[in-house]
Amino acid sequence: MIRTLLTTTALAALIATGAYAQTATTPAPTQDPAVQDTAPAAPI
């Protein structure tokens, strides 16, 4: 009885960790850096 419980627990843990390792995380979307639009300096 205990052996069966331990076996099924071990199998469930192996399946769960394998599925966890295969999940692909998507990287956070990158945004362009905020650039302040400044007028060009007037020539002297």
N, CA and C atoms as an extended XYZ file, in Angstrom:
132
Properties=species:S:1:pos:R:3:atomname:S:1:resname:S:1:resid:I:1 pbc="F F F"
N         0.834       -1.198        0.000 N   MET     1
C         0.000        0.000        0.000 CA  MET     1
C         0.877        1.259        0.000 C   MET     1
N         1.819        1.296        0.925 N   ILE     2
C         2.707        2.459        0.997 CA  ILE     2
C         3.572        2.535       -0.258 C   ILE     2
N         4.034        1.381       -0.737 N   ARG     3
C         4.877        1.359       -1.935 CA  ARG     3
C         4.111        1.903       -3.139 C   ARG     3
N         2.846        1.547       -3.256 N   THR     4
C         2.023        2.040       -4.363 CA  THR     4
C         1.835        3.549       -4.257 C   THR     4
N         1.600        4.024       -3.044 N   LEU     5
C         1.427        5.455       -2.837 CA  LEU     5
C         2.703        6.214       -3.191 C   LEU     5
N         3.840        5.708       -2.759 N   LEU     6
C         5.109        6.357       -3.073 CA  LEU     6
C         5.402        6.315       -4.571 C   LEU     6
N         5.070        5.208       -5.210 N   THR     7
C         5.313        5.079       -6.646 CA  THR     7
C         4.462        6.066       -7.433 C   THR     7
N         3.191        6.144       -7.106 N   THR     8
C         2.319        7.065       -7.834 CA  THR     8
C         2.698        8.516       -7.556 C   THR     8
N         3.125        8.800       -6.339 N   THR     9
C         3.565       10.157       -6.013 CA  THR     9
C         4.818       10.514       -6.798 C   THR     9
N         5.752        9.569       -6.899 N   ALA    10
C         6.983        9.817       -7.645 CA  ALA    10
C         6.685       10.010       -9.129 C   ALA    10
N         5.808        9.207       -9.679 N   LEU    11
C         5.451        9.355      -11.091 CA  LEU    11
C         4.751       10.688      -11.350 C   LEU    11
N         3.863       11.062      -10.452 N   ALA    12
C         3.171       12.343      -10.616 CA  ALA    12
C         4.161       13.501      -10.535 C   ALA    12
N         5.139       13.392       -9.650 N   ALA    13
C         6.145       14.452       -9.524 CA  ALA    13
C         7.006       14.531      -10.777 C   ALA    13
N         7.379       13.392      -11.340 N   LEU    14
C         8.186       13.400      -12.558 CA  LEU    14
C         7.425       14.000      -13.732 C   LEU    14
N         6.166       13.650      -13.850 N   ILE    15
C         5.353       14.186      -14.946 CA  ILE    15
C         5.148       15.687      -14.764 C   ILE    15
N         4.895       16.110      -13.536 N   ALA    16
C         4.651       17.531      -13.277 CA  ALA    16
C         5.906       18.358      -13.526 C   ALA    16
N         7.063       17.870      -13.103 N   THR    17
C         8.288       18.646      -13.310 CA  THR    17
C         8.679       18.647      -14.782 C   THR    17
N         8.400       17.572      -15.500 N   GLY    18
C         8.682       17.551      -16.931 CA  GLY    18
C         7.808       18.537      -17.678 C   GLY    18
N         6.552       18.617      -17.292 N   ALA    19
C         5.650       19.567      -17.937 CA  ALA    19
C         6.042       20.992      -17.581 C   ALA    19
N         6.501       21.199      -16.365 N   TYR    20
C         6.917       22.541      -15.948 CA  TYR    20
C         8.160       22.976      -16.713 C   TYR    20
N         9.063       22.041      -16.955 N   ALA    21
C        10.304       22.379      -17.652 CA  ALA    21
C        10.047       22.691      -19.124 C   ALA    21
N         8.966       22.176      -19.686 N   GLN    22
C         8.703       22.384      -21.102 CA  GLN    22
C         7.885       23.631      -21.385 C   GLN    22
N         7.344       24.276      -20.357 N   THR    23
C         6.561       25.477      -20.615 CA  THR    23
C         7.502       26.606      -20.985 C   THR    23
N         7.211       27.239      -22.098 N   ALA    24
C         8.052       28.332      -22.577 CA  ALA    24
C         7.496       29.647      -22.062 C   ALA    24
N         8.357       30.430      -21.502 N   THR    25
C         7.928       31.740      -21.040 CA  THR    25
C         8.180       32.747      -22.151 C   THR    25
N         7.231       33.612      -22.346 N   THR    26
C         7.400       34.634      -23.370 CA  THR    26
C         8.075       35.835      -22.733 C   THR    26
N         9.063       36.386      -23.381 N   PRO    27
C         9.730       37.551      -22.801 CA  PRO    27
C         8.809       38.762      -22.790 C   PRO    27
N         9.067       39.651      -21.881 N   ALA    28
C         8.260       40.862      -21.791 CA  ALA    28
C         8.447       41.690      -23.057 C   ALA    28
N         7.379       42.285      -23.554 N   PRO    29
C         7.521       43.095      -24.768 CA  PRO    29
C         8.407       44.307      -24.485 C   PRO    29
N         9.289       44.560      -25.402 N   THR    30
C        10.187       45.696      -25.223 CA  THR    30
C         9.585       46.924      -25.876 C   THR    30
N         9.791       48.033      -25.249 N   GLN    31
C         9.299       49.290      -25.788 CA  GLN    31
C        10.491       50.142      -26.190 C   GLN    31
N        10.268       50.969      -27.188 N   ASP    32
C        11.321       51.892      -27.585 CA  ASP    32
C        11.541       52.892      -26.456 C   ASP    32
N        12.766       53.306      -26.229 N   PRO    33
C        13.004       54.282      -25.163 CA  PRO    33
C        12.349       55.616      -25.498 C   PRO    33
N        11.859       56.257      -24.479 N   ALA    34
C        11.207       57.547      -24.685 CA  ALA    34
C        12.266       58.575      -25.047 C   ALA    34
N        12.110       59.183      -26.197 N   VAL    35
C        13.064       60.188      -26.664 CA  VAL    35
C        12.350       61.526      -26.686 C   VAL    35
N        12.984       62.505      -26.077 N   GLN    36
C        12.384       63.830      -26.045 CA  GLN    36
C        12.697       64.527      -27.363 C   GLN    36
N        11.652       64.928      -28.075 N   ASP    37
C        11.848       65.631      -29.343 CA  ASP    37
C        12.202       67.084      -29.051 C   ASP    37
N        13.409       67.445      -29.357 N   THR    38
C        13.834       68.826      -29.158 CA  THR    38
C        14.110       69.437      -30.522 C   THR    38
N        13.830       70.687      -30.627 N   ALA    39
C        14.087       71.398      -31.882 CA  ALA    39
C        15.589       71.575      -32.035 C   ALA    39
N        16.106       71.462      -33.250 N   PRO    40
C        17.545       71.666      -33.426 CA  PRO    40
C        17.930       73.109      -33.102 C   PRO    40
N        19.135       73.266      -32.630 N   ALA    41
C        19.605       74.609      -32.266 CA  ALA    41
C        19.712       75.472      -33.518 C   ALA    41
N        19.324       76.713      -33.379 N   ALA    42
C        19.384       77.646      -34.509 CA  ALA    42
C        20.838       78.015      -34.780 C   ALA    42
N        21.238       78.015      -36.039 N   PRO    43
C        22.628       78.396      -36.330 CA  PRO    43
C        22.878       79.866      -36.002 C   PRO    43
N        24.074       80.126      -35.566 N   ILE    44
C        24.422       81.501      -35.168 CA  ILE    44
C        25.049       82.221      -36.340 C   ILE    44
